């Protein structure tokens, strides 16, 4: 089957499933312009999947916006530096159960079954090509080069979404599919303020490693991205790369297989609050192990060095070099790279500045978690079962209205629902919950109108000629 045959099959599959039936949500009007039912901020895999899931459930008055240019959404062709995805090739999710929309179907249509069987892991660029195709074949409504700067709640359950450029957009619900750092920000340790910006970068930034050919680079952090970046720098000609880790061991245990094998990726949201808190604390403490492939690729270079149990205590610039102070003494490098992960906290998001103080956090709960108490977990938002923010004061209905129409479909959902909005392993569960949550909210908000309209409903769906059965009143009386 060629790609065009596959596309014809998809069209047929969608038709078979009655895809494309009219919108079920009541339209809203506003003097300032069109009101979208759902505005999805972020056109990466989560945003695209959310759009398809909403369209499939007949919520069609939607728009996806993304700050990046078309085809460069998410990390894949921007700052990710691993050669392949870290996850197994078989993972599905974006297809919503339609086999012809899977990565495998797309891959086989181009390269054949044998190539699929020989494929070990999906290459980063193939994954991005698949996402571009997915968006195009489903004709998803995406507007690129459009950054949200502010989400302003208006009376009447509508948000005004301000943009970096152009007129604001209006929407009843806003889904923040803004990526793994989209619920907070990449973490840059305070000590880095002592160093001029051109002497360091976070792994989430574009880095021209070619510029550091023949130089010494220090990387801080021991997660997967540290090794991706070490390998990339050495491949690009760096003379030496030292990876510094506070831990004495590289993370080797990922809880994801356990969560998956025990059905917890799907059902994490049903656990009680205390368990969810403790399990997330452990998840964050274990960290994300590097892939064997990227570790081996880095370690194969003679210039690679690993410094276990060696945190940075301070940094400063000395004669254009980076001086790093560690428990082992002072060391000098040409450039520093931070693989220091991210912090989730709605108060860090500029687009939430008008509402972030109204958002309930896990730290606002009165939970007895003993030694598991963690500032990292505490700053995550405490979401509703429907995926939306909840009010810091549960008795304040105005506060609830201001935040309850915003759905952070990103790493913020970790404590509530595990990884359902932060990767492929559980995306399908997340999409189902998100769409059900949105649909329930629309119903709840429109229910009085629907109820009254239902009782007054008198549209005929059929017409019968019963005239010959109708007896005259006289005949009846007689
Ligand atoms: C380096 C790296 C490797 C990963 N590898 C894997 C892997 O192998 N397997 C796996 O399952 N997961 C992996 N993940 C985790 C996760 O799957 C990815 O982060 C994935 O990109 C998440 O998809 P997303 O759509 O949620 O976010 P993203 O793909 O990050 O997309 C978010 C989009 O939101 C846009 N955006 C953000 N803020 C705004 C704004 N204010 N206005 C408008 N647009 C905005 C951005 O431009 C971006 O395009 C990896 C993550 C990273 C960082």
Short mmCIF file of C-alpha atoms and ligand atoms in Angstrom, two decimals:
data_model
loop_
_atom_site.label_atom_id
_atom_site.label_comp_id
_atom_site.label_asym_id
_atom_site.label_seq_id
_atom_site.Cartn_x
_atom_site.Cartn_y
_atom_site.Cartn_z
CA UNK A 1 0.00 0.00 0.00
CA UNK A 2 1.41 3.41 -0.97
CA UNK A 3 0.99 6.57 1.09
CA UNK A 4 -1.79 7.79 -1.21
CA UNK A 5 -3.56 4.41 -0.83
CA UNK A 6 -3.24 4.81 2.93
CA UNK A 7 -4.69 8.29 2.77
CA UNK A 8 -7.65 6.98 0.75
CA UNK A 9 -8.12 4.27 3.38
CA UNK A 10 -8.08 6.86 6.16
CA UNK A 11 -10.72 8.89 4.35
CA UNK A 12 -12.84 5.74 4.06
CA UNK A 13 -12.24 4.75 7.71
CA UNK A 14 -13.31 8.19 8.89
CA UNK A 15 -16.39 8.11 6.70
CA UNK A 16 -17.27 4.66 8.06
CA UNK A 17 -17.07 6.12 11.56
CA UNK A 18 -19.29 9.05 10.55
CA UNK A 19 -16.47 11.48 11.24
CA UNK A 20 -17.40 15.06 10.42
CA UNK A 21 -20.92 15.22 11.75
CA UNK A 22 -22.06 18.67 12.94
CA UNK A 23 -21.04 20.39 16.15
CA UNK A 24 -22.89 19.45 19.34
CA UNK A 25 -21.90 22.50 21.38
CA UNK A 26 -24.23 25.51 21.57
CA UNK A 27 -22.67 28.54 19.89
CA UNK A 28 -21.86 31.57 22.05
CA UNK A 29 -21.66 35.11 20.82
CA UNK A 30 -19.61 38.07 21.98
CA UNK A 31 -19.47 41.66 20.73
CA UNK A 32 -15.70 41.38 20.26
CA UNK A 33 -15.87 38.56 17.72
CA UNK A 34 -16.07 34.84 17.14
CA UNK A 35 -16.06 32.63 20.23
CA UNK A 36 -14.29 29.29 19.82
CA UNK A 37 -15.60 26.50 21.98
CA UNK A 38 -12.07 25.26 22.55
CA UNK A 39 -8.78 26.99 21.88
CA UNK A 40 -5.85 24.62 22.08
CA UNK A 41 -2.57 26.37 22.80
CA UNK A 42 0.21 24.16 21.42
CA UNK A 43 0.27 22.20 18.17
CA UNK A 44 2.67 19.44 19.21
CA UNK A 45 1.50 15.85 19.40
CA UNK A 46 -0.76 16.54 22.42
CA UNK A 47 -2.44 19.55 20.81
CA UNK A 48 -2.94 17.73 17.50
CA UNK A 49 -4.27 14.64 19.29
CA UNK A 50 -6.63 16.79 21.37
CA UNK A 51 -7.93 18.49 18.21
CA UNK A 52 -8.62 15.17 16.49
CA UNK A 53 -10.25 13.76 19.63
CA UNK A 54 -12.53 16.81 19.92
CA UNK A 55 -13.47 16.71 16.24
CA UNK A 56 -14.22 13.00 16.57
CA UNK A 57 -16.57 13.74 19.46
CA UNK A 58 -18.29 16.46 17.44
CA UNK A 59 -16.82 19.48 19.17
CA UNK A 60 -15.79 21.19 15.98
CA UNK A 61 -15.64 24.90 16.75
CA UNK A 62 -12.00 24.71 17.75
CA UNK A 63 -8.62 26.19 16.85
CA UNK A 64 -5.06 25.12 17.60
CA UNK A 65 -2.37 27.79 17.81
CA UNK A 66 1.38 27.30 18.08
CA UNK A 67 4.18 29.77 18.60
CA UNK A 68 6.56 27.87 16.33
CA UNK A 69 6.61 27.86 12.53
CA UNK A 70 4.66 25.12 10.76
CA UNK A 71 6.33 21.71 10.97
CA UNK A 72 8.59 22.69 13.88
CA UNK A 73 6.26 22.22 16.81
CA UNK A 74 7.60 20.53 19.92
CA UNK A 75 11.15 19.37 20.62
CA UNK A 76 11.73 16.95 17.75
CA UNK A 77 13.33 19.24 15.16
CA UNK A 78 14.17 22.05 17.54
CA UNK A 79 16.07 21.20 20.72
CA UNK A 80 15.86 17.39 21.07
CA UNK A 81 19.28 15.83 20.46
CA UNK A 82 18.73 12.09 20.73
CA UNK A 83 18.82 10.14 17.46
CA UNK A 84 15.67 8.18 18.13
CA UNK A 85 12.64 8.37 20.37
CA UNK A 86 13.25 6.89 23.77
CA UNK A 87 9.98 4.99 23.75
CA UNK A 88 9.21 1.73 21.89
CA UNK A 89 8.09 1.99 18.27
CA UNK A 90 4.78 0.18 18.91
CA UNK A 91 3.22 2.88 21.10
CA UNK A 92 -0.05 4.17 19.76
CA UNK A 93 -2.39 6.91 20.93
CA UNK A 94 -2.74 9.68 18.41
CA UNK A 95 -4.65 7.31 16.13
CA UNK A 96 -7.57 7.11 18.62
CA UNK A 97 -7.90 3.44 17.76
CA UNK A 98 -7.93 3.84 13.96
CA UNK A 99 -5.15 1.51 12.71
CA UNK A 100 -4.63 3.41 9.44
CA UNK A 101 -3.59 6.51 11.43
CA UNK A 102 -0.82 4.85 13.42
CA UNK A 103 2.86 5.56 12.94
CA UNK A 104 3.26 1.95 11.86
CA UNK A 105 0.69 2.29 9.06
CA UNK A 106 2.37 5.48 7.85
CA UNK A 107 5.83 3.91 8.04
CA UNK A 108 4.84 0.68 6.30
CA UNK A 109 3.07 2.60 3.52
CA UNK A 110 6.39 4.23 2.65
CA UNK A 111 9.03 1.63 3.45
CA UNK A 112 7.18 -1.72 3.65
CA UNK A 113 6.57 -4.32 6.32
CA UNK A 114 10.12 -5.62 6.33
CA UNK A 115 11.49 -2.18 7.09
CA UNK A 116 9.03 -1.85 9.97
CA UNK A 117 10.12 -5.20 11.37
CA UNK A 118 13.77 -4.19 11.10
CA UNK A 119 13.19 -0.79 12.71
CA UNK A 120 14.51 -0.63 16.25
CA UNK A 121 13.39 2.79 17.48
CA UNK A 122 11.67 5.61 15.60
CA UNK A 123 14.07 8.31 14.47
CA UNK A 124 13.35 11.78 15.77
CA UNK A 125 12.97 13.29 12.31
CA UNK A 126 10.66 10.46 11.11
CA UNK A 127 8.47 11.14 14.13
CA UNK A 128 8.22 14.82 13.23
CA UNK A 129 7.44 13.91 9.60
CA UNK A 130 4.65 11.65 10.87
CA UNK A 131 3.21 14.46 13.01
CA UNK A 132 3.24 16.80 10.01
CA UNK A 133 1.44 14.19 7.93
CA UNK A 134 -1.07 13.48 10.72
CA UNK A 135 -2.00 17.14 10.89
CA UNK A 136 -2.30 17.42 7.12
CA UNK A 137 -4.23 14.20 6.47
CA UNK A 138 -6.76 15.05 9.18
CA UNK A 139 -6.94 18.68 8.04
CA UNK A 140 -6.60 19.89 11.61
CA UNK A 141 -7.22 23.61 12.14
CA UNK A 142 -3.80 24.88 13.24
CA UNK A 143 -2.46 28.42 13.10
CA UNK A 144 1.33 28.68 13.47
CA UNK A 145 3.57 31.61 14.46
CA UNK A 146 0.96 32.54 17.06
CA UNK A 147 2.07 32.84 20.67
CA UNK A 148 -0.31 33.25 23.59
CA UNK A 149 0.85 35.84 26.07
CA UNK A 150 -2.08 36.15 28.47
CA UNK A 151 -5.32 34.37 29.30
CA UNK A 152 -7.93 36.76 30.64
CA UNK A 153 -11.17 35.43 32.14
CA UNK A 154 -14.19 37.49 31.08
CA UNK A 155 -17.67 37.42 32.58
CA UNK A 156 -19.97 34.79 31.09
CA UNK A 157 -17.53 31.89 30.97
CA UNK A 158 -15.37 33.21 28.14
CA UNK A 159 -11.63 33.77 27.99
CA UNK A 160 -9.89 36.47 26.01
CA UNK A 161 -6.62 34.96 24.86
CA UNK A 162 -4.04 37.63 24.11
CA UNK A 163 -1.44 37.00 21.46
CA UNK A 164 2.05 38.29 20.91
CA UNK A 165 0.93 39.59 17.52
CA UNK A 166 -2.56 40.35 16.26
CA UNK A 167 -6.02 40.57 17.77
CA UNK A 168 -6.87 38.46 20.79
CA UNK A 169 -8.98 35.32 20.41
CA UNK A 170 -12.09 34.43 22.40
CA UNK A 171 -12.81 30.94 23.67
CA UNK A 172 -15.02 29.19 26.20
CA UNK A 173 -12.30 26.70 27.10
CA UNK A 174 -8.54 26.89 26.77
CA UNK A 175 -6.45 23.73 26.59
CA UNK A 176 -2.78 24.30 27.37
CA UNK A 177 -1.00 21.64 25.31
CA UNK A 178 2.18 23.58 25.82
CA UNK A 179 4.66 20.75 26.35
CA UNK A 180 6.53 19.28 29.26
CA UNK A 181 7.78 22.67 30.46
CA UNK A 182 4.41 24.24 29.64
CA UNK A 183 3.20 23.97 33.24
CA UNK A 184 6.21 25.86 34.59
CA UNK A 185 9.67 26.39 33.17
CA UNK A 186 13.00 24.73 32.55
CA UNK A 187 15.01 24.84 35.72
CA UNK A 188 18.12 27.02 35.77
CA UNK A 189 19.91 26.92 39.14
CA UNK A 190 20.26 30.27 40.90
CA UNK A 191 24.07 30.05 40.88
CA UNK A 192 24.09 30.40 37.06
CA UNK A 193 23.23 34.11 37.44
CA UNK A 194 26.92 34.61 38.19
CA UNK A 195 27.83 33.53 34.66
CA UNK A 196 27.37 35.56 31.44
CA UNK A 197 24.62 34.07 29.29
CA UNK A 198 26.88 33.25 26.32
CA UNK A 199 28.87 30.83 28.50
CA UNK A 200 26.01 28.46 29.24
CA UNK A 201 22.77 27.03 27.84
CA UNK A 202 19.99 24.78 29.01
CA UNK A 203 19.48 21.59 27.01
CA UNK A 204 16.07 22.94 25.95
CA UNK A 205 17.75 25.75 24.01
CA UNK A 206 19.19 25.70 20.51
CA UNK A 207 22.94 25.12 20.93
CA UNK A 208 25.44 25.41 18.11
CA UNK A 209 27.79 22.68 19.26
CA UNK A 210 29.87 23.24 16.11
CA UNK A 211 31.03 26.47 17.73
CA UNK A 212 32.60 24.46 20.58
CA UNK A 213 34.73 22.22 18.39
CA UNK A 214 38.05 21.46 20.11
CA UNK A 215 36.75 22.90 23.41
CA UNK A 216 35.91 21.60 26.89
CA UNK A 217 32.27 21.40 27.87
CA UNK A 218 30.78 20.70 31.31
CA UNK A 219 27.26 19.30 31.62
CA UNK A 220 25.29 19.42 34.86
CA UNK A 221 22.66 16.72 35.47
CA UNK A 222 22.37 12.98 35.02
CA UNK A 223 19.10 12.46 33.18
CA UNK A 224 18.56 11.35 29.60
CA UNK A 225 19.17 14.78 28.06
CA UNK A 226 22.62 15.08 29.70
CA UNK A 227 23.84 12.11 27.69
CA UNK A 228 22.02 13.19 24.50
CA UNK A 229 23.85 16.50 24.71
CA UNK A 230 27.19 14.97 25.64
CA UNK A 231 27.05 12.67 22.62
CA UNK A 232 25.97 15.48 20.30
CA UNK A 233 28.74 17.80 21.51
CA UNK A 234 31.41 15.11 21.10
CA UNK A 235 30.09 14.13 17.67
CA UNK A 236 30.32 17.81 16.72
CA UNK A 237 34.02 17.84 17.64
CA UNK A 238 34.19 18.93 21.28
CA UNK A 239 37.51 17.89 22.73
CA UNK A 240 36.13 16.88 26.09
CA UNK A 241 32.73 16.65 27.77
CA UNK A 242 32.38 16.00 31.49
CA UNK A 243 28.93 15.09 32.85
CA UNK A 244 28.60 16.11 36.53
CA UNK A 245 25.97 14.43 38.67
CA UNK A 246 25.03 15.00 42.28
CA UNK A 247 23.87 11.37 42.53
CA UNK A 248 26.40 8.62 42.97
CA UNK A 249 24.62 6.46 40.38
CA UNK A 250 23.10 7.11 36.98
CA UNK A 251 19.30 6.70 37.13
CA UNK A 252 18.58 3.18 35.97
CA UNK A 253 15.05 2.53 37.14
CA UNK A 254 12.13 4.07 35.33
CA UNK A 255 8.76 3.56 37.01
CA UNK A 256 6.98 3.86 33.65
CA UNK A 257 7.01 0.10 32.84
CA UNK A 258 5.56 -0.64 36.30
CA UNK A 259 2.80 1.94 35.84
CA UNK A 260 2.06 0.54 32.40
CA UNK A 261 2.14 -3.18 33.28
CA UNK A 262 -0.22 -2.62 36.20
CA UNK A 263 -2.72 -0.49 34.32
CA UNK A 264 -1.83 2.53 36.41
CA UNK A 265 -1.12 4.86 33.52
CA UNK A 266 -4.81 4.66 32.70
CA UNK A 267 -6.12 4.54 36.27
CA UNK A 268 -3.74 6.76 38.22
CA UNK A 269 -6.48 9.37 38.54
CA UNK A 270 -8.58 6.95 40.58
CA UNK A 271 -5.97 6.55 43.34
CA UNK A 272 -6.41 8.57 46.51
CA UNK A 273 -4.59 11.87 46.92
CA UNK A 274 -2.01 10.59 49.39
CA UNK A 275 -0.96 7.71 47.15
CA UNK A 276 -0.77 9.93 44.10
CA UNK A 277 1.40 12.40 45.95
CA UNK A 278 3.83 9.77 47.23
CA UNK A 279 4.04 7.91 43.94
CA UNK A 280 4.79 11.14 42.08
CA UNK A 281 7.46 12.10 44.59
CA UNK A 282 9.13 8.76 43.93
CA UNK A 283 8.72 9.20 40.17
CA UNK A 284 10.45 12.58 40.25
CA UNK A 285 13.17 11.34 42.61
CA UNK A 286 14.05 8.40 40.37
CA UNK A 287 14.51 10.65 37.32
CA UNK A 288 14.58 9.69 33.68
CA UNK A 289 17.34 7.19 32.82
CA UNK A 290 19.36 7.78 29.66
CA UNK A 291 18.84 5.33 26.81
CA UNK A 292 21.58 2.71 26.39
CA UNK A 293 22.07 3.99 22.87
CA UNK A 294 22.85 7.57 23.90
CA UNK A 295 24.97 6.56 26.90
CA UNK A 296 27.05 4.21 24.69
CA UNK A 297 27.34 6.84 21.99
CA UNK A 298 28.72 9.39 24.48
CA UNK A 299 30.89 6.88 26.35
CA UNK A 300 32.49 5.67 23.10
CA UNK A 301 34.30 9.01 22.73
CA UNK A 302 37.70 9.20 24.44
CA UNK A 303 36.86 12.75 25.52
CA UNK A 304 33.85 11.68 27.58
CA UNK A 305 33.99 11.84 31.36
CA UNK A 306 31.45 11.03 34.05
CA UNK A 307 31.65 12.65 37.49
CA UNK A 308 29.38 10.80 39.89
CA UNK A 309 28.60 12.36 43.27
CA UNK A 310 30.06 15.66 42.07
CA UNK A 311 27.58 18.59 42.25
CA UNK A 312 28.43 22.17 41.30
CA UNK A 313 28.67 24.45 44.30
CA UNK A 314 29.19 27.63 42.31
CA UNK A 315 30.23 29.02 38.94
CA UNK A 316 31.87 32.21 37.71
CA UNK A 317 33.67 33.59 34.71
CA UNK A 318 37.44 33.76 34.86
CA UNK A 319 39.27 35.09 31.77
CA UNK A 320 36.45 34.04 29.45
CA UNK A 321 36.31 30.52 30.92
CA UNK A 322 33.70 28.90 33.14
CA UNK A 323 35.12 28.21 36.58
CA UNK A 324 33.18 25.50 38.36
CA UNK A 325 33.57 24.81 42.03
CA UNK A 326 32.87 21.21 43.04
CA UNK A 327 33.65 19.15 46.17
CA UNK A 328 36.71 17.96 44.22
CA UNK A 329 38.07 21.48 43.65
CA UNK A 330 37.98 24.13 40.92
CA UNK A 331 37.74 23.17 37.26
CA UNK A 332 37.75 25.22 34.05
CA UNK A 333 35.67 24.78 30.91
CA UNK A 334 34.81 26.73 27.78
CA UNK A 335 31.05 26.22 27.99
CA UNK A 336 28.47 24.83 30.40
CA UNK A 337 25.26 22.95 29.56
CA UNK A 338 22.45 22.48 32.05
CA UNK A 339 20.43 19.31 31.99
CA UNK A 340 18.64 20.33 35.14
CA UNK A 341 15.08 19.45 34.18
CA UNK A 342 12.03 21.52 34.82
CA UNK A 343 9.87 22.94 37.56
CA UNK A 344 6.11 22.75 37.33
CA UNK A 345 4.32 25.69 38.89
CA UNK A 346 1.51 27.71 37.27
CA UNK A 347 2.85 30.85 38.98
CA UNK A 348 5.83 30.69 36.60
CA UNK A 349 3.68 30.86 33.45
CA UNK A 350 3.35 34.37 31.98
CA UNK A 351 0.10 33.50 30.19
CA UNK A 352 -1.46 32.55 33.55
CA UNK A 353 -0.37 35.65 35.46
CA UNK A 354 -3.97 36.91 35.85
CA UNK A 355 -5.20 33.66 37.38
CA UNK A 356 -2.25 31.75 38.83
CA UNK A 357 -2.85 32.94 42.42
CA UNK A 358 -6.36 31.46 42.17
CA UNK A 359 -5.17 27.97 41.20
CA UNK A 360 -5.21 25.25 43.84
CA UNK A 361 -1.89 23.45 44.20
CA UNK A 362 -1.09 20.06 45.68
CA UNK A 363 0.72 21.92 48.47
CA UNK A 364 -2.63 23.54 49.44
CA UNK A 365 -4.00 20.13 50.43
CA UNK A 366 -3.72 18.97 53.99
CA UNK A 367 -2.04 15.63 53.29
CA UNK A 368 0.06 13.60 55.68
CA UNK A 369 2.86 12.35 53.45
CA UNK A 370 5.64 12.31 56.04
CA UNK A 371 9.11 11.94 54.58
CA UNK A 372 7.73 12.21 51.03
CA UNK A 373 6.85 15.90 51.47
CA UNK A 374 8.31 17.62 48.44
CA UNK A 375 8.36 21.22 47.21
CA UNK A 376 8.51 19.86 43.65
CA UNK A 377 5.23 17.98 44.05
CA UNK A 378 3.61 20.76 46.10
CA UNK A 379 3.88 23.29 43.28
CA UNK A 380 1.89 21.12 40.83
CA UNK A 381 -1.71 22.24 40.27
CA UNK A 382 -4.43 20.12 41.83
CA UNK A 383 -6.69 19.40 38.85
CA UNK A 384 -10.34 18.41 38.63
CA UNK A 385 -11.17 14.90 37.35
CA UNK A 386 -12.07 16.69 34.11
CA UNK A 387 -8.46 17.99 33.72
CA UNK A 388 -9.15 21.65 34.53
CA UNK A 389 -7.59 23.85 37.16
CA UNK A 390 -9.50 24.07 40.45
CA UNK A 391 -9.91 27.09 42.73
CA UNK A 392 -7.49 27.68 45.60
CA UNK A 393 -10.55 28.42 47.74
CA UNK A 394 -13.01 25.63 46.93
CA UNK A 395 -15.91 27.74 48.27
CA UNK A 396 -15.25 30.69 45.98
CA UNK A 397 -17.38 30.23 42.87
CA UNK A 398 -15.99 33.31 41.07
CA UNK A 399 -12.51 31.93 41.52
CA UNK A 400 -13.64 28.52 40.28
CA UNK A 401 -15.20 30.14 37.20
CA UNK A 402 -12.00 32.06 36.44
CA UNK A 403 -9.75 28.99 36.44
CA UNK A 404 -12.12 26.08 35.74
CA UNK A 405 -12.23 26.56 31.98
CA UNK A 406 -8.46 26.20 31.58
CA UNK A 407 -7.18 22.67 31.00
CA UNK A 408 -3.43 22.15 31.40
CA UNK A 409 -2.89 19.17 29.11
CA UNK A 410 0.82 19.10 29.85
CA UNK A 411 3.30 17.89 32.46
CA UNK A 412 1.28 19.75 35.16
CA UNK A 413 -1.13 16.83 35.16
CA UNK A 414 1.56 14.47 36.47
CA UNK A 415 0.41 14.24 40.09
CA UNK A 416 -3.26 13.88 39.17
CA UNK A 417 -3.09 11.51 36.22
CA UNK A 418 0.55 10.40 35.79
CA UNK A 419 1.99 10.69 32.31
CA UNK A 420 -1.20 10.97 30.29
CA UNK A 421 -0.31 14.41 28.95
CA UNK A 422 3.46 14.19 28.75
CA UNK A 423 4.43 11.49 26.32
CA UNK A 424 3.28 8.69 24.10
CA UNK A 425 3.03 5.96 26.72
CA UNK A 426 -0.32 7.15 28.02
CA UNK A 427 -1.53 9.80 25.60
CA UNK A 428 -4.66 7.87 24.58
CA UNK A 429 -5.90 7.78 28.21
CA UNK A 430 -5.28 11.49 28.57
CA UNK A 431 -7.11 12.38 25.37
CA UNK A 432 -10.16 10.38 26.45
CA UNK A 433 -10.28 12.08 29.85
CA UNK A 434 -9.74 15.54 28.38
CA UNK A 435 -12.47 15.20 25.80
CA UNK A 436 -14.93 13.74 28.33
CA UNK A 437 -14.08 16.57 30.73
CA UNK A 438 -14.66 19.27 28.14
CA UNK A 439 -17.85 17.72 26.91
CA UNK A 440 -19.21 17.42 30.48
CA UNK A 441 -18.41 21.06 31.20
CA UNK A 442 -20.23 22.20 28.06
CA UNK A 443 -23.22 20.12 29.04
CA UNK A 444 -23.27 21.46 32.59
CA UNK A 445 -23.03 25.04 31.38
CA UNK A 446 -25.67 24.69 28.70
CA UNK A 447 -27.98 22.32 30.55
CA UNK A 448 -30.79 24.75 31.41
CA UNK A 449 -31.01 25.98 27.85
CA UNK A 450 -30.91 22.40 26.55
CA UNK A 451 -33.54 21.27 29.04
CA UNK A 452 -35.97 24.04 28.06
CA UNK A 453 -35.35 23.46 24.36
CA UNK A 454 -35.87 19.74 24.79
CA UNK A 455 -39.27 20.22 26.43
CA UNK A 456 -40.32 22.66 23.69
CA UNK A 457 -38.92 20.46 20.92
CA UNK A 458 -41.50 19.74 18.23
CA UNK A 459 -39.57 19.12 15.03
CA UNK A 460 -41.22 16.34 13.11
CA UNK A 461 -38.99 13.56 11.89
CA UNK A 462 -41.84 11.84 9.98
CA UNK A 463 -45.26 12.56 8.55
CA UNK A 464 -48.19 10.16 8.11
CA UNK A 465 -51.46 10.48 6.25
CA UNK A 466 -53.98 9.24 8.82
CA UNK A 467 -57.00 11.03 7.34
CA UNK A 468 -58.83 7.85 6.30
CA UNK A 469 -58.62 6.53 9.87
CA UNK A 470 -60.11 9.61 11.42
CA UNK A 471 -63.80 9.16 12.16
CA UNK A 472 -66.06 12.21 12.21
CA UNK A 473 -67.22 13.36 15.67
CA UNK A 474 -70.83 12.47 14.66
CA UNK A 475 -69.92 8.90 13.85
CA UNK A 476 -68.14 8.63 17.17
CA UNK A 477 -71.11 10.06 19.09
CA UNK A 478 -73.61 7.83 17.24
C1 LIG B 1 14.25 15.88 24.49
C2 LIG B 1 12.97 15.15 24.69
C3 LIG B 1 12.81 13.85 24.27
C4 LIG B 1 11.61 13.17 24.47
N1 LIG B 1 11.48 11.89 24.02
C5 LIG B 1 10.31 11.24 24.20
C6 LIG B 1 10.12 9.94 23.68
O1 LIG B 1 10.99 9.35 23.09
N2 LIG B 1 8.91 9.35 23.86
C7 LIG B 1 7.90 9.98 24.50
O2 LIG B 1 6.82 9.40 24.63
N3 LIG B 1 8.06 11.21 25.00
C8 LIG B 1 9.22 11.85 24.86
N4 LIG B 1 9.36 13.11 25.37
C9 LIG B 1 8.28 13.68 26.18
C10 LIG B 1 7.09 14.19 25.32
O3 LIG B 1 6.55 13.16 24.54
C11 LIG B 1 7.50 15.30 24.42
O4 LIG B 1 7.90 16.39 25.20
C12 LIG B 1 6.39 15.75 23.48
O5 LIG B 1 6.89 16.71 22.62
C13 LIG B 1 5.18 16.25 24.23
O6 LIG B 1 4.24 16.68 23.29
P1 LIG B 1 3.34 17.96 23.56
O7 LIG B 1 2.49 18.16 22.37
O8 LIG B 1 2.70 17.79 24.87
O9 LIG B 1 4.35 19.16 23.71
P2 LIG B 1 5.34 19.76 22.64
O10 LIG B 1 5.63 18.76 21.60
O11 LIG B 1 6.48 20.33 23.40
O12 LIG B 1 4.50 20.90 21.96
C14 LIG B 1 4.13 22.04 22.68
C15 LIG B 1 3.91 23.14 21.70
O13 LIG B 1 3.33 24.23 22.40
C16 LIG B 1 3.78 25.41 21.81
N5 LIG B 1 3.64 26.48 22.80
C17 LIG B 1 4.15 26.53 24.05
N6 LIG B 1 3.79 27.67 24.66
C18 LIG B 1 3.04 28.36 23.77
C19 LIG B 1 2.37 29.62 23.80
N7 LIG B 1 2.41 30.40 24.88
N8 LIG B 1 1.68 30.00 22.71
C20 LIG B 1 1.61 29.20 21.61
N9 LIG B 1 2.24 28.02 21.52
C21 LIG B 1 2.93 27.61 22.58
C22 LIG B 1 5.22 25.15 21.46
O14 LIG B 1 5.65 25.97 20.40
C23 LIG B 1 5.18 23.66 21.08
O15 LIG B 1 5.17 23.47 19.69
C24 LIG B 1 10.55 13.80 25.15
C25 LIG B 1 10.71 15.13 25.58
C26 LIG B 1 11.90 15.78 25.36
C27 LIG B 1 12.01 17.21 25.83
#
